[in-house]
Amino acid sequence: MFVNRRRVHIEWGDCDAAGIVFYPRYFAMFDASTHALFEAAGWKKVDLRREFDMVGFPMVDTRARFLVPSSYGDDVVIETQVAAFRNSSFDVEHRVYKATPDGEVLALEGWETRVWTGRHPDDPEKLKSRPIPKAVIARLTT
Amino acid sequence: MFVNRRRVHIEWGDCDAAGIVFYPRYFAMFDASTHALFEAAGWKKVDLRREFDMVGFPMVDTRARFLVPSSYGDDVVIETQVAAFRNSSFDVEHRVYKATPDGEVLALEGWETRVWTGRHPDDPEKLKSRPIPKAVIARLTT
Amino acid sequence: MFVNRRRVHIEWGDCDAAGIVFYPRYFAMFDASTHALFEAAGWKKVDLRREFDMVGFPMVDTRARFLVPSSYGDDVVIETQVAAFRNSSFDVEHRVYKATPDGEVLALEGWETRVWTGRHPDDPEKLKSRPIPKAVIARLTT
Amino acid sequence: MFVNRRRVHIEWGDCDAAGIVFYPRYFAMFDASTHALFEAAGWKKVDLRREFDMVGFPMVDTRARFLVPSSYGDDVVIETQVAAFRNSSFDVEHRVYKATPDGEVLALEGWETRVWTGRHPDDPEKLKSRPIPKAVIARLTT
């Protein structure tokens, strides 16, 4: 699978009163990581729209499991890949690694199921799930 | 002036690692308060769009002054009004009050300048500032 | 089970460029809903800390399933309850309902597993999972 | 003055339903930029705390002026410097530049006044403004 890694600096404003990342912030980081995965593969969202007439890939199901907390000033690495493609939906996996005195540890994991969506053929005001383009699948599975 | 008051509960996730509200959250509360002012005056944004063919009131300048910090579990009251209307721009003022053992105190103040915006008459893809409707001015200045 | 319901107004700032709620915002709403559940049961976090010497209930696993999108101006009702208590961890369920022309629909669901946490008996700088107080279980299971 | 520049990628989740950055997000970017300024000067917040026994630099006044909107996928450069030091407070300026087909433009500006804060000498539970260390002033004014 095509994997994208990006470094994220934990900001003061990412943390809650316990001094650790407020977990909804991780979902925002994951959303940015999924967009970054497609960008790294060659497609900004604007390219996906132009090239494939898609509108977006809304989330239908997401989960995260938290193992080691992070705090302001930490640097983490988010590793993102598509775990599975189906006809019009796909699963994304994120693994977040953090350097510690004992070496790099898995700090949290995230999973997403998204639907490839375009305009409804009968009503351009409406959206409809659409088959994921073969070029996208080919690029992200190699 | 027409004044709207709304109570906001400070959430755990509004606060930073110092245990006080992360100040960008106040700007989100202020934005919601300006929308609430128009709703209280009778117009949701969808109504403003339908009735006046406006598109939005983007921010051009905003400021806040912080006097007393608030923490998770506090209830504050945000008092919002239009301070001035010009041809196509207007100023909003927010005052945030907080109950303390010594009585209610002014915790922070915010100011906004926004521009009343509609579609450009020559190019509906573009936006253009527009005169603020007399009905809006009349309603919010009484 | 003790159930708390709270109404949430979807704000302009909750929504993304597709005009629907940016899903990480739902997790922030869920976190506030779990805190609101305990408040409705009689305990603000400060009370939990004083009465039970707990420090918090950090998240270890959370998931959401999105069925119907919501947009700026929508009002939703979040229904929250504890689904299961174990020795030192517990599961929370959130159901978000939205009024539509066809009646009220389930818009999304969320699940959380949290750990009841206090100071480590041997080192007050460290945290340790702790048995959930019987009074808390009794109150939230009736 | 010592100037720090950092590149920020505008994320999907930074934008509102009008497709432009939701302006409270800029304040979060500015807060991160002020922290990055001190980090670039050699001090993470943890270093400031250890070296100078400071606690933080809470915001007392902030303003932003918005000139050109940015959207998902844009890259902006935030240029940050201290504009003035006083005994225990200081002013920070942020300028955000954006590449456009007509060259680089100033997209927005931000200003902050913060107070250098430490523990109260008579009561370590309380905070008190403190003179800004000469070493900090020297480093950030060259």
XYZ file of C-alpha atoms in Angstrom:
568
model
C 0.000 0.000 0.000
C 1.054 3.576 -0.628
C 1.888 5.087 2.770
C 2.213 8.755 3.634
C 4.049 9.965 6.717
C 3.793 13.465 8.078
C 5.219 15.094 11.156
C 2.819 17.016 13.395
C 3.941 19.340 16.154
C 1.575 19.242 19.117
C 0.548 22.823 19.766
C -0.396 24.466 23.044
C -3.925 24.869 21.680
C -4.240 21.144 20.907
C -4.114 20.300 24.616
C -6.760 20.284 27.290
C -6.643 21.212 30.957
C -5.019 17.857 31.772
C -2.123 18.956 29.595
C -2.642 16.247 26.980
C -4.051 16.428 23.452
C -7.821 16.946 23.494
C -8.774 13.835 21.534
C -11.124 15.484 18.994
C -8.015 17.281 17.746
C -6.617 13.909 16.678
C -9.598 13.421 14.366
C -8.848 16.801 12.765
C -5.232 15.652 12.341
C -6.461 12.381 10.821
C -8.730 14.208 8.382
C -5.779 16.353 7.307
C -3.696 13.168 7.016
C -6.193 11.537 4.667
C -6.168 14.662 2.502
C -2.352 14.625 2.663
C -2.330 10.981 1.539
C -4.201 11.908 -1.638
C -1.997 14.968 -2.137
C 1.120 12.818 -1.782
C -0.375 10.447 -4.351
C -0.708 13.335 -6.765
C -4.213 14.627 -6.225
C -5.301 17.664 -4.285
C -9.047 17.640 -3.717
C -9.403 20.155 -6.541
C -7.617 17.687 -8.843
C -9.876 14.837 -7.752
C -12.859 17.021 -8.545
C -11.589 18.039 -11.957
C -10.212 14.692 -13.014
C -12.905 12.367 -11.655
C -15.910 14.654 -11.195
C -16.033 13.595 -7.555
C -17.338 15.899 -4.843
C -15.791 14.497 -1.714
C -15.285 11.451 0.470
C -17.534 11.988 3.483
C -16.908 9.968 6.614
C -19.360 7.240 7.494
C -17.561 5.540 10.372
C -14.431 6.386 12.343
C -12.701 5.082 15.421
C -9.542 5.790 17.392
C -7.732 3.899 20.119
C -5.497 5.884 22.454
C -2.410 4.229 23.920
C 0.073 6.908 24.990
C -0.873 10.556 25.570
C 0.999 13.427 23.943
C 1.541 16.930 25.250
C 2.434 20.407 24.062
C 5.785 20.446 22.311
C 5.777 16.766 21.337
C 6.407 15.833 17.732
C 4.465 12.883 16.406
C 4.551 11.115 13.058
C 1.247 10.132 11.485
C 1.468 7.211 9.080
C -1.551 6.917 6.795
C -2.655 4.388 4.207
C -5.764 2.981 2.604
C -6.402 -0.431 4.141
C -9.152 -1.535 1.756
C -11.000 -0.358 -1.308
C -14.527 -1.518 -2.058
C -16.723 -0.442 -4.974
C -17.551 3.010 -3.643
C -16.171 3.049 -0.094
C -12.710 2.704 1.335
C -10.982 2.290 4.696
C -8.110 4.441 5.898
C -5.717 3.585 8.732
C -3.641 6.054 10.710
C -0.871 5.119 13.102
C 0.659 7.827 15.250
C 4.200 7.296 16.503
C 5.972 9.259 19.163
C 9.596 9.355 20.206
C 10.119 8.506 23.873
C 13.231 7.861 26.000
C 12.552 4.138 25.399
C 12.373 4.534 21.620
C 9.513 5.141 19.257
C 6.112 3.999 20.494
C 2.701 3.671 18.889
C 0.744 6.460 20.570
C -2.646 5.951 18.943
C -4.377 4.398 15.972
C -7.288 5.611 13.893
C -9.623 4.022 11.360
C -11.982 5.611 8.881
C -14.543 4.422 6.374
C -15.333 7.003 3.709
C -17.597 7.002 0.671
C -16.512 8.245 -2.749
C -19.192 10.715 -3.707
C -20.213 12.590 -6.837
C -23.196 14.461 -8.167
C -26.368 12.488 -8.644
C -26.773 11.797 -12.379
C -30.476 12.740 -12.276
C -30.194 15.752 -9.980
C -26.927 17.714 -9.785
C -28.095 19.267 -6.503
C -27.929 15.862 -4.854
C -24.978 13.635 -4.051
C -24.583 9.941 -4.753
C -21.919 7.354 -3.993
C -19.816 6.547 -7.044
C -17.383 3.781 -8.017
C -13.858 4.667 -6.952
C -11.767 5.373 -10.097
C -9.370 2.580 -11.060
C -6.514 5.091 -11.292
C -7.012 6.052 -7.657
C -7.100 2.451 -6.518
C -4.035 1.582 -8.609
C -2.021 4.484 -7.230
C -2.901 3.929 -3.585
C -2.428 0.168 -3.551
C 1.140 0.193 -4.822
C -29.768 48.985 20.190
C -31.218 45.511 20.005
C -29.185 43.351 22.402
C -29.031 39.573 22.501
C -27.836 37.663 25.556
C -26.903 34.009 25.524
C -25.493 31.743 28.181
C -22.446 29.670 27.273
C -21.160 26.803 29.380
C -17.383 26.580 29.297
C -16.555 23.038 28.234
C -13.542 20.939 29.142
C -12.498 21.099 25.494
C -12.590 24.908 25.450
C -9.679 25.069 27.895
C -5.949 24.840 27.397
C -3.227 23.271 29.501
C -3.278 26.275 31.836
C -6.865 25.340 32.647
C -8.361 28.505 31.159
C -10.289 29.063 27.940
C -7.991 28.873 24.913
C -8.674 32.360 23.554
C -9.386 31.398 19.914
C -12.438 29.590 21.295
C -13.831 32.971 22.355
C -13.771 34.103 18.735
C -15.787 31.019 17.774
C -18.241 31.900 20.572
C -18.389 35.482 19.289
C -19.081 34.320 15.727
C -21.919 32.153 17.037
C -23.141 35.144 19.067
C -23.327 37.389 15.994
C -25.301 34.700 14.184
C -27.509 34.375 17.281
C -28.099 38.146 17.281
C -29.523 37.975 13.768
C -31.535 34.862 14.654
C -32.959 36.626 17.701
C -33.870 39.547 15.433
C -35.823 37.166 13.233
C -33.372 36.127 10.558
C -31.439 32.907 10.311
C -28.702 33.147 7.689
C -30.948 31.212 5.311
C -33.612 33.888 5.791
C -31.118 36.685 5.170
C -30.127 34.949 1.967
C -33.671 34.456 0.744
C -35.054 37.802 1.813
C -32.130 40.058 0.916
C -30.125 38.007 -1.576
C -27.089 38.408 0.662
C -24.381 35.774 0.822
C -22.720 36.466 4.139
C -21.059 39.021 6.382
C -17.351 38.139 6.297
C -15.099 39.508 8.995
C -12.668 42.254 8.081
C -11.345 43.235 11.504
C -11.787 41.790 14.974
C -10.308 42.366 18.398
C -10.760 41.047 21.915
C -9.555 42.269 25.286
C -9.257 39.702 28.083
C -9.844 40.796 31.673
C -10.763 37.763 33.784
C -10.049 34.165 32.734
C -12.736 31.479 32.741
C -12.347 27.767 33.308
C -14.120 24.498 32.679
C -17.558 24.472 34.265
C -17.998 28.244 34.352
C -21.131 29.747 32.882
C -20.726 33.040 31.102
C -23.251 35.361 29.503
C -22.381 36.895 26.137
C -24.154 40.173 25.411
C -24.076 41.122 21.734
C -25.210 44.171 19.786
C -24.455 46.104 16.640
C -22.550 49.230 17.658
C -22.647 50.997 14.267
C -24.039 50.543 10.790
C -22.353 52.120 7.790
C -23.415 51.771 4.147
C -22.154 48.220 3.672
C -20.225 47.449 6.829
C -21.162 47.212 10.481
C -19.549 46.872 13.896
C -20.547 44.292 16.490
C -19.717 44.425 20.195
C -19.640 41.458 22.552
C -19.369 41.708 26.327
C -18.861 38.537 28.314
C -19.980 38.524 31.931
C -19.144 35.973 34.553
C -20.561 35.372 38.002
C -17.921 35.504 40.728
C -18.123 35.472 44.551
C -17.875 39.282 44.341
C -20.741 39.588 41.877
C -20.895 39.667 38.115
C -17.741 40.882 36.393
C -16.882 41.791 32.825
C -14.598 38.926 31.778
C -13.762 40.013 28.240
C -14.903 42.225 25.393
C -14.864 41.662 21.656
C -15.306 43.867 18.604
C -15.947 42.950 14.995
C -16.250 44.781 11.709
C -18.094 42.803 9.051
C -19.099 43.547 5.475
C -22.559 42.843 4.083
C -21.895 40.823 0.961
C -23.896 39.625 -2.028
C -23.286 38.297 -5.487
C -21.538 40.602 -7.904
C -24.159 41.971 -10.341
C -21.887 41.345 -13.347
C -20.529 37.961 -12.293
C -22.552 35.721 -9.965
C -19.392 33.721 -9.212
C -17.908 36.771 -7.499
C -18.896 38.547 -4.300
C -19.353 42.255 -3.755
C -20.154 44.413 -0.754
C -23.767 45.557 -0.748
C -25.765 48.238 1.071
C -27.168 46.864 4.311
C -30.971 46.565 3.970
C -32.954 49.260 5.776
C -35.099 46.585 7.445
C -32.027 45.034 9.036
C -30.766 48.383 10.295
C -34.202 49.338 11.611
C -34.610 46.064 13.478
C -31.158 46.029 15.066
C -31.076 49.669 16.120
C -34.256 49.567 18.180
C -29.809 3.665 32.777
C -29.703 7.343 33.633
C -29.999 9.247 30.345
C -29.150 12.887 29.721
C -30.490 14.812 26.752
C -29.147 18.138 25.613
C -29.963 20.313 22.656
C -27.064 21.545 20.520
C -27.377 24.268 17.915
C -25.129 23.630 14.923
C -23.029 26.754 14.493
C -21.574 28.223 11.316
C -18.127 27.427 12.689
C -18.991 23.748 13.207
C -19.337 23.218 9.459
C -16.800 22.555 6.752
C -16.591 23.703 3.160
C -19.161 21.081 2.149
C -21.606 22.883 4.435
C -21.979 19.980 6.860
C -20.622 19.492 10.368
C -16.865 18.819 10.314
C -16.946 15.440 12.052
C -14.226 16.118 14.673
C -16.650 18.700 16.083
C -19.033 15.859 16.945
C -16.373 14.335 19.183
C -16.055 17.670 21.002
C -19.858 17.676 21.395
C -19.706 14.094 22.687
C -17.005 14.971 25.221
C -19.162 17.850 26.454
C -22.134 15.461 26.565
C -20.290 12.989 28.781
C -19.356 15.817 31.138
C -22.997 16.979 31.016
C -24.167 13.450 31.906
C -22.125 13.540 35.112
C -23.272 17.099 35.842
C -26.892 16.051 35.367
C -26.235 13.174 37.758
C -25.051 15.661 40.362
C -21.307 15.831 39.871
C -19.327 18.490 38.102
C -15.745 17.349 37.515
C -14.668 19.454 40.481
C -17.156 17.514 42.638
C -15.872 14.180 41.343
C -12.377 15.271 42.242
C -13.290 16.422 45.732
C -15.657 13.602 46.605
C -13.797 10.651 45.061
C -10.231 11.916 44.712
C -10.408 11.104 40.995
C -8.433 13.064 38.442
C -10.313 12.391 35.237
C -11.714 9.805 32.865
C -9.384 9.823 29.878
C -10.574 8.284 26.622
C -9.081 4.997 25.543
C -11.291 4.137 22.574
C -13.974 6.035 20.699
C -16.008 5.541 17.560
C -18.758 7.318 15.679
C -21.046 6.253 12.856
C -22.528 8.989 10.682
C -25.955 8.470 9.139
C -27.481 11.850 8.267
C -25.437 15.049 7.915
C -26.356 18.249 9.738
C -25.763 21.822 8.668
C -25.531 25.311 10.090
C -28.727 26.291 11.877
C -29.874 22.726 12.602
C -30.800 21.796 16.150
C -29.886 18.324 17.256
C -30.556 16.459 20.494
C -27.734 14.399 21.965
C -28.868 11.542 24.176
C -26.112 10.184 26.413
C -25.878 7.271 28.805
C -23.375 4.866 30.302
C -23.812 1.525 28.540
C -21.564 -0.528 30.821
C -19.469 -0.186 33.938
C -16.482 -2.430 34.561
C -14.092 -2.268 37.521
C -12.220 0.851 36.403
C -13.492 1.513 32.888
C -16.865 2.359 31.455
C -18.601 2.717 28.103
C -20.661 5.734 27.067
C -23.162 5.847 24.220
C -24.348 8.962 22.424
C -27.256 9.085 20.002
C -27.851 12.274 18.051
C -31.367 12.939 16.806
C -32.413 15.532 14.295
C -35.827 16.808 13.297
C -36.542 16.400 9.577
C -39.682 16.900 7.464
C -40.229 13.128 7.824
C -39.953 13.185 11.606
C -37.056 12.740 13.975
C -34.182 10.659 12.629
C -31.054 9.189 14.173
C -28.310 11.340 12.650
C -25.264 9.707 14.199
C -24.121 7.498 17.054
C -21.001 7.616 19.183
C -19.310 5.229 21.581
C -16.588 5.837 24.141
C -14.545 3.757 26.532
C -13.016 5.772 29.346
C -10.906 4.882 32.362
C -11.577 6.170 35.865
C -8.265 7.637 36.946
C -6.742 8.914 40.177
C -3.335 9.690 41.598
C -0.940 6.797 41.904
C -0.797 5.787 45.598
C 3.002 5.552 45.502
C 3.686 8.632 43.394
C 1.198 11.515 43.352
C 2.820 12.816 40.164
C 1.622 9.736 38.319
C -1.871 8.590 37.412
C -3.394 5.159 37.878
C -6.725 3.581 36.983
C -9.005 3.289 40.011
C -12.177 1.342 40.818
C -15.250 3.345 39.847
C -17.034 4.444 43.046
C -20.190 2.481 43.871
C -22.122 5.731 44.288
C -21.343 6.726 40.726
C -22.372 3.350 39.349
C -25.555 3.354 41.412
C -26.548 6.831 40.253
C -25.859 6.261 36.564
C -27.471 2.835 36.287
C -30.889 3.892 37.575
C 13.944 42.191 15.431
C 14.221 38.412 15.380
C 11.636 37.153 12.868
C 10.311 33.625 12.519
C 8.619 32.383 9.377
C 6.604 29.201 9.175
C 4.585 27.660 6.390
C 1.036 26.590 7.195
C -1.050 24.403 4.920
C -4.722 25.360 5.039
C -6.610 22.196 5.879
C -10.126 21.186 4.872
C -11.101 21.435 8.531
C -9.838 25.014 8.830
C -12.528 26.215 6.425
C -16.146 27.138 6.945
C -19.212 26.620 4.782
C -18.208 29.596 2.624
C -15.077 27.635 1.733
C -12.676 30.089 3.390
C -10.708 29.825 6.619
C -12.973 30.174 9.663
C -11.265 33.182 11.221
C -10.927 31.811 14.799
C -8.568 29.240 13.258
C -6.188 32.076 12.409
C -5.918 32.940 16.095
C -4.971 29.323 16.839
C -2.343 29.586 14.072
C -1.097 32.852 15.585
C -0.836 31.305 19.051
C 1.197 28.453 17.580
C 3.315 31.043 15.733
C 4.147 32.910 18.930
C 5.181 29.646 20.553
C 7.219 28.841 17.408
C 8.933 32.244 17.650
C 10.210 31.412 21.129
C 11.163 27.898 20.032
C 13.105 29.320 17.081
C 14.842 31.648 19.522
C 15.943 28.658 21.549
C 13.262 28.258 24.180
C 10.421 25.776 24.242
C 7.878 26.695 26.897
C 9.376 24.024 29.129
C 12.757 25.773 28.791
C 11.244 29.154 29.618
C 9.741 27.619 32.712
C 12.929 25.971 33.856
C 15.296 28.779 32.990
C 13.214 31.773 34.068
C 10.652 30.297 36.463
C 7.918 31.764 34.258
C 4.510 30.113 33.964
C 3.183 31.482 30.706
C 2.408 34.569 28.658
C -1.379 34.869 28.721
C -3.073 37.047 26.127
C -4.546 40.340 27.251
C -5.455 41.897 23.906
C -5.463 40.604 20.347
C -6.644 41.833 16.977
C -6.595 40.661 13.392
C -7.334 42.407 10.106
C -8.376 40.245 7.162
C -7.438 41.320 3.645
C -7.493 38.295 1.335
C -9.292 35.048 2.164
C -7.577 31.664 1.958
C -9.098 28.289 1.163
C -8.426 24.595 1.556
C -5.151 23.619 -0.071
C -3.563 27.071 0.092
C -0.134 27.430 1.629
C 0.488 30.567 3.618
C 3.598 31.881 5.339
C 3.208 33.388 8.792
C 5.907 35.891 9.709
C 6.084 36.597 13.436
C 8.095 39.001 15.557
C 7.931 40.881 18.834
C 7.106 44.497 18.038
C 7.708 45.904 21.516
C 8.852 44.844 24.946
C 7.730 46.672 28.066
C 8.595 45.781 31.661
C 6.284 42.772 31.931
C 4.231 42.834 28.736
C 5.103 42.555 25.075
C 3.487 42.946 21.671
C 3.658 40.371 18.913
C 2.932 40.972 15.238
C 1.980 38.334 12.689
C 1.838 38.899 8.947
C 0.384 36.179 6.759
C 1.498 36.057 3.135
C -0.061 34.047 0.367
C 1.143 33.271 -3.127
C -1.322 34.391 -5.822
C -1.097 34.534 -9.617
C -0.160 38.231 -9.166
C 2.643 37.473 -6.728
C 2.776 37.246 -2.971
C 0.136 39.261 -1.141
C -0.434 40.165 2.494
C -3.497 38.089 3.374
C -3.992 39.152 6.981
C -2.251 40.711 9.954
C -2.498 39.938 13.637
C -1.438 41.708 16.818
C -1.146 40.429 20.365
C -0.330 41.848 23.752
C 0.782 39.244 26.261
C 1.942 39.404 29.868
C 5.002 37.578 31.177
C 3.716 35.675 34.162
C 5.208 33.723 37.048
C 4.187 32.435 40.433
C 3.208 35.022 43.008
C 6.115 35.343 45.487
C 3.733 35.277 48.467
C 1.402 32.536 47.212
C 2.657 29.935 44.742
C -0.959 29.062 43.890
C -1.410 32.520 42.386
C 0.091 34.102 39.299
C 1.698 37.514 38.988
C 3.158 39.510 36.121
C 6.957 39.474 36.157
C 9.696 41.522 34.487
C 10.639 39.985 31.146
C 14.161 38.494 31.442
C 16.902 40.555 29.777
C 18.122 37.453 27.940
C 14.730 37.036 26.274
C 14.588 40.683 25.248
C 18.146 40.593 23.955
C 17.547 37.481 21.868
C 14.274 38.628 20.335
C 15.359 42.177 19.505
C 18.374 41.225 17.416
